[in-house]
PDB file of N, CA and C in Angstrom:
ATOM      1  N   GLN A   1     -22.414  16.740  -3.168  1.00  0.00           N
ATOM      2  CA  GLN A   1     -22.133  15.166  -2.465  1.00  0.00           C
ATOM      3  C   GLN A   1     -21.812  15.804  -0.894  1.00  0.00           C
ATOM      4  N   LYS A   2     -22.078  14.949  -0.097  1.00  0.00           N
ATOM      5  CA  LYS A   2     -21.670  15.722   1.588  1.00  0.00           C
ATOM      6  C   LYS A   2     -20.208  15.270   1.851  1.00  0.00           C
ATOM      7  N   LEU A   3     -20.001  16.198   2.911  1.00  0.00           N
ATOM      8  CA  LEU A   3     -18.518  16.180   3.242  1.00  0.00           C
ATOM      9  C   LEU A   3     -18.045  14.561   3.619  1.00  0.00           C
ATOM     10  N   SER A   4     -19.024  13.982   4.625  1.00  0.00           N
ATOM     11  CA  SER A   4     -18.641  12.896   4.862  1.00  0.00           C
ATOM     12  C   SER A   4     -18.275  11.829   3.611  1.00  0.00           C
ATOM     13  N   GLU A   5     -19.129  11.749   2.888  1.00  0.00           N
ATOM     14  CA  GLU A   5     -18.673  11.078   1.577  1.00  0.00           C
ATOM     15  C   GLU A   5     -17.539  11.421   0.880  1.00  0.00           C
ATOM     16  N   ILE A   6     -17.180  12.688   0.665  1.00  0.00           N
ATOM     17  CA  ILE A   6     -16.046  13.323   0.356  1.00  0.00           C
ATOM     18  C   ILE A   6     -14.783  12.405   0.879  1.00  0.00           C
ATOM     19  N   LEU A   7     -14.917  12.888   2.138  1.00  0.00           N
ATOM     20  CA  LEU A   7     -13.857  12.197   3.368  1.00  0.00           C
ATOM     21  C   LEU A   7     -13.535  10.566   2.724  1.00  0.00           C
ATOM     22  N   LYS A   8     -14.777   9.865   2.991  1.00  0.00           N
ATOM     23  CA  LYS A   8     -14.933   8.562   2.920  1.00  0.00           C
ATOM     24  C   LYS A   8     -14.092   8.034   1.803  1.00  0.00           C
ATOM     25  N   ASP A   9     -14.211   8.870   0.817  1.00  0.00           N
ATOM     26  CA  ASP A   9     -13.577   8.447  -0.883  1.00  0.00           C
ATOM     27  C   ASP A   9     -12.165   8.768  -0.560  1.00  0.00           C
ATOM     28  N   SER A  10     -11.758   9.796  -0.277  1.00  0.00           N
ATOM     29  CA  SER A  10     -10.221  10.197  -0.148  1.00  0.00           C
ATOM     30  C   SER A  10      -9.696   9.111   0.939  1.00  0.00           C
ATOM     31  N   LEU A  11     -10.369   8.885   1.977  1.00  0.00           N
ATOM     32  CA  LEU A  11      -9.459   7.785   2.894  1.00  0.00           C
ATOM     33  C   LEU A  11      -9.356   6.418   2.378  1.00  0.00           C
ATOM     34  N   SER A  12     -10.371   6.301   1.823  1.00  0.00           N
ATOM     35  CA  SER A  12     -10.377   4.305   1.153  1.00  0.00           C
ATOM     36  C   SER A  12      -9.087   4.638  -0.193  1.00  0.00           C
ATOM     37  N   GLN A  13      -9.308   5.920  -0.611  1.00  0.00           N
ATOM     38  CA  GLN A  13      -7.829   6.277  -1.666  1.00  0.00           C
ATOM     39  C   GLN A  13      -6.689   5.978  -1.309  1.00  0.00           C
ATOM     40  N   ILE A  14      -6.773   6.922  -0.049  1.00  0.00           N
ATOM     41  CA  ILE A  14      -5.116   6.767   0.871  1.00  0.00           C
ATOM     42  C   ILE A  14      -4.758   5.241   1.031  1.00  0.00           C
ATOM     43  N   PHE A  15      -5.713   4.695   1.991  1.00  0.00           N
ATOM     44  CA  PHE A  15      -5.410   3.321   2.509  1.00  0.00           C
ATOM     45  C   PHE A  15      -5.211   2.185   0.984  1.00  0.00           C
ATOM     46  N   ARG A  16      -5.832   2.523  -0.285  1.00  0.00           N
ATOM     47  CA  ARG A  16      -5.643   1.967  -0.990  1.00  0.00           C
ATOM     48  C   ARG A  16      -3.961   2.112  -1.590  1.00  0.00           C
ATOM     49  N   MET A  17      -3.794   3.070  -1.638  1.00  0.00           N
ATOM     50  CA  MET A  17      -2.470   3.503  -2.070  1.00  0.00           C
ATOM     51  C   MET A  17      -1.285   3.352  -1.266  1.00  0.00           C
ATOM     52  N   MET A  18      -1.724   3.510   0.184  1.00  0.00           N
ATOM     53  CA  MET A  18      -0.711   3.055   1.384  1.00  0.00           C
ATOM     54  C   MET A  18      -0.403   1.177   1.176  1.00  0.00           C
ATOM     55  N   SER A  19      -1.594   0.501   1.089  1.00  0.00           N
ATOM     56  CA  SER A  19      -1.542  -1.082   0.876  1.00  0.00           C
ATOM     57  C   SER A  19      -0.426  -1.366  -0.438  1.00  0.00           C
ATOM     58  N   GLN A  20      -0.764  -0.577  -1.356  1.00  0.00           N
ATOM     59  CA  GLN A  20      -0.231  -0.764  -2.764  1.00  0.00           C
ATOM     60  C   GLN A  20       1.252  -0.787  -2.185  1.00  0.00           C
ATOM     61  N   GLU A  21       1.610   0.524  -1.727  1.00  0.00           N
ATOM     62  CA  GLU A  21       3.233   0.614  -1.392  1.00  0.00           C
ATOM     63  C   GLU A  21       3.655  -0.681  -0.416  1.00  0.00           C
ATOM     64  N   GLU A  22       3.079  -0.844   0.558  1.00  0.00           N
ATOM     65  CA  GLU A  22       3.520  -1.812   1.364  1.00  0.00           C
ATOM     66  C   GLU A  22       3.676  -2.925   0.781  1.00  0.00           C
ATOM     67  N   LEU A  23       2.656  -3.518  -0.171  1.00  0.00           N
ATOM     68  CA  LEU A  23       3.044  -4.683  -1.268  1.00  0.00           C
ATOM     69  C   LEU A  23       4.322  -4.835  -1.602  1.00  0.00           C
ATOM     70  N   LYS A  24       4.321  -3.500  -2.195  1.00  0.00           N
ATOM     71  CA  LYS A  24       5.697  -3.428  -3.087  1.00  0.00           C
ATOM     72  C   LYS A  24       7.172  -3.415  -2.675  1.00  0.00           C
ATOM     73  N   HIS A  25       6.703  -2.987  -1.207  1.00  0.00           N
ATOM     74  CA  HIS A  25       7.972  -3.176  -0.037  1.00  0.00           C
ATOM     75  C   HIS A  25       7.776  -4.225   0.194  1.00  0.00           C
ATOM     76  N   ALA A  26       7.441  -4.988   0.723  1.00  0.00           N
ATOM     77  CA  ALA A  26       7.367  -6.277   0.995  1.00  0.00           C
ATOM     78  C   ALA A  26       7.804  -7.170  -0.009  1.00  0.00           C
ATOM     79  N   TYR A  27       7.646  -6.981  -1.243  1.00  0.00           N
ATOM     80  CA  TYR A  27       7.938  -7.787  -2.552  1.00  0.00           C
ATOM     81  C   TYR A  27       9.319  -7.610  -2.783  1.00  0.00           C
ATOM     82  N   ARG A  28       9.840  -6.297  -2.445  1.00  0.00           N
ATOM     83  CA  ARG A  28      11.201  -5.634  -2.738  1.00  0.00           C
ATOM     84  C   ARG A  28      12.173  -6.468  -1.292  1.00  0.00           C
ATOM     85  N   LEU A  29      11.272  -6.550  -0.195  1.00  0.00           N
ATOM     86  CA  LEU A  29      12.529  -6.937   0.809  1.00  0.00           C
ATOM     87  C   LEU A  29      12.551  -8.502   0.408  1.00  0.00           C
ATOM     88  N   LYS A  30      11.440  -9.264  -0.005  1.00  0.00           N
ATOM     89  CA  LYS A  30      11.281 -10.764  -0.316  1.00  0.00           C
ATOM     90  C   LYS A  30      12.489 -11.010  -1.192  1.00  0.00           C
ATOM     91  N   ILE A  31      12.308 -10.430  -2.218  1.00  0.00           N
ATOM     92  CA  ILE A  31      13.833 -10.505  -3.038  1.00  0.00           C
ATOM     93  C   ILE A  31      15.012  -9.998  -2.970  1.00  0.00           C
ATOM     94  N   MET A  32      15.385  -9.159  -2.056  1.00  0.00           N
ATOM     95  CA  MET A  32      16.471  -9.287  -1.297  1.00  0.00           C
ATOM     96  C   MET A  32      16.708 -10.333  -0.379  1.00  0.00           C
ATOM     97  N   TYR A  33      15.700 -10.788   0.568  1.00  0.00           N
ATOM     98  CA  TYR A  33      15.960 -11.706   1.471  1.00  0.00           C
ATOM     99  C   TYR A  33      16.632 -13.360   0.558  1.00  0.00           C
ATOM    100  N   GLU A  34      15.597 -13.249  -0.480  1.00  0.00           N
ATOM    101  CA  GLU A  34      15.963 -14.480  -1.189  1.00  0.00           C
ATOM    102  C   GLU A  34      17.235 -14.539  -1.993  1.00  0.00           C
ATOM    103  N   THR A  35      17.697 -13.047  -2.396  1.00  0.00           N
ATOM    104  CA  THR A  35      19.257 -12.871  -2.835  1.00  0.00           C
ATOM    105  C   THR A  35      20.031 -13.282  -2.096  1.00  0.00           C
ATOM    106  N   VAL A  36      19.921 -12.908  -0.843  1.00  0.00           N
ATOM    107  CA  VAL A  36      20.841 -12.836   0.311  1.00  0.00           C
ATOM    108  C   VAL A  36      20.985 -14.355   0.684  1.00  0.00           C
ATOM    109  N   HIS A  37      19.695 -15.333   0.391  1.00  0.00           N
ATOM    110  CA  HIS A  37      20.121 -16.280   1.189  1.00  0.00           C
ATOM    111  C   HIS A  37      19.819 -17.590   0.526  1.00  0.00           C
ATOM    112  N   LYS A  38      20.841 -17.671  -1.209  1.00  0.00           N
ATOM    113  CA  LYS A  38      20.338 -18.086  -2.048  1.00  0.00           C
ATOM    114  C   LYS A  38      21.836 -19.481  -1.630  1.00  0.00           C
TER     115      LYS A  38
END
């Protein structure tokens, strides 16, 4: 496996993890916001 392919794979994994974290964080904020503004 070429180095560039390995780098590309790990980068896409990192981005996937980051976007999942962002979604979780946004969801938490949404719930907090809705709880406060009932």
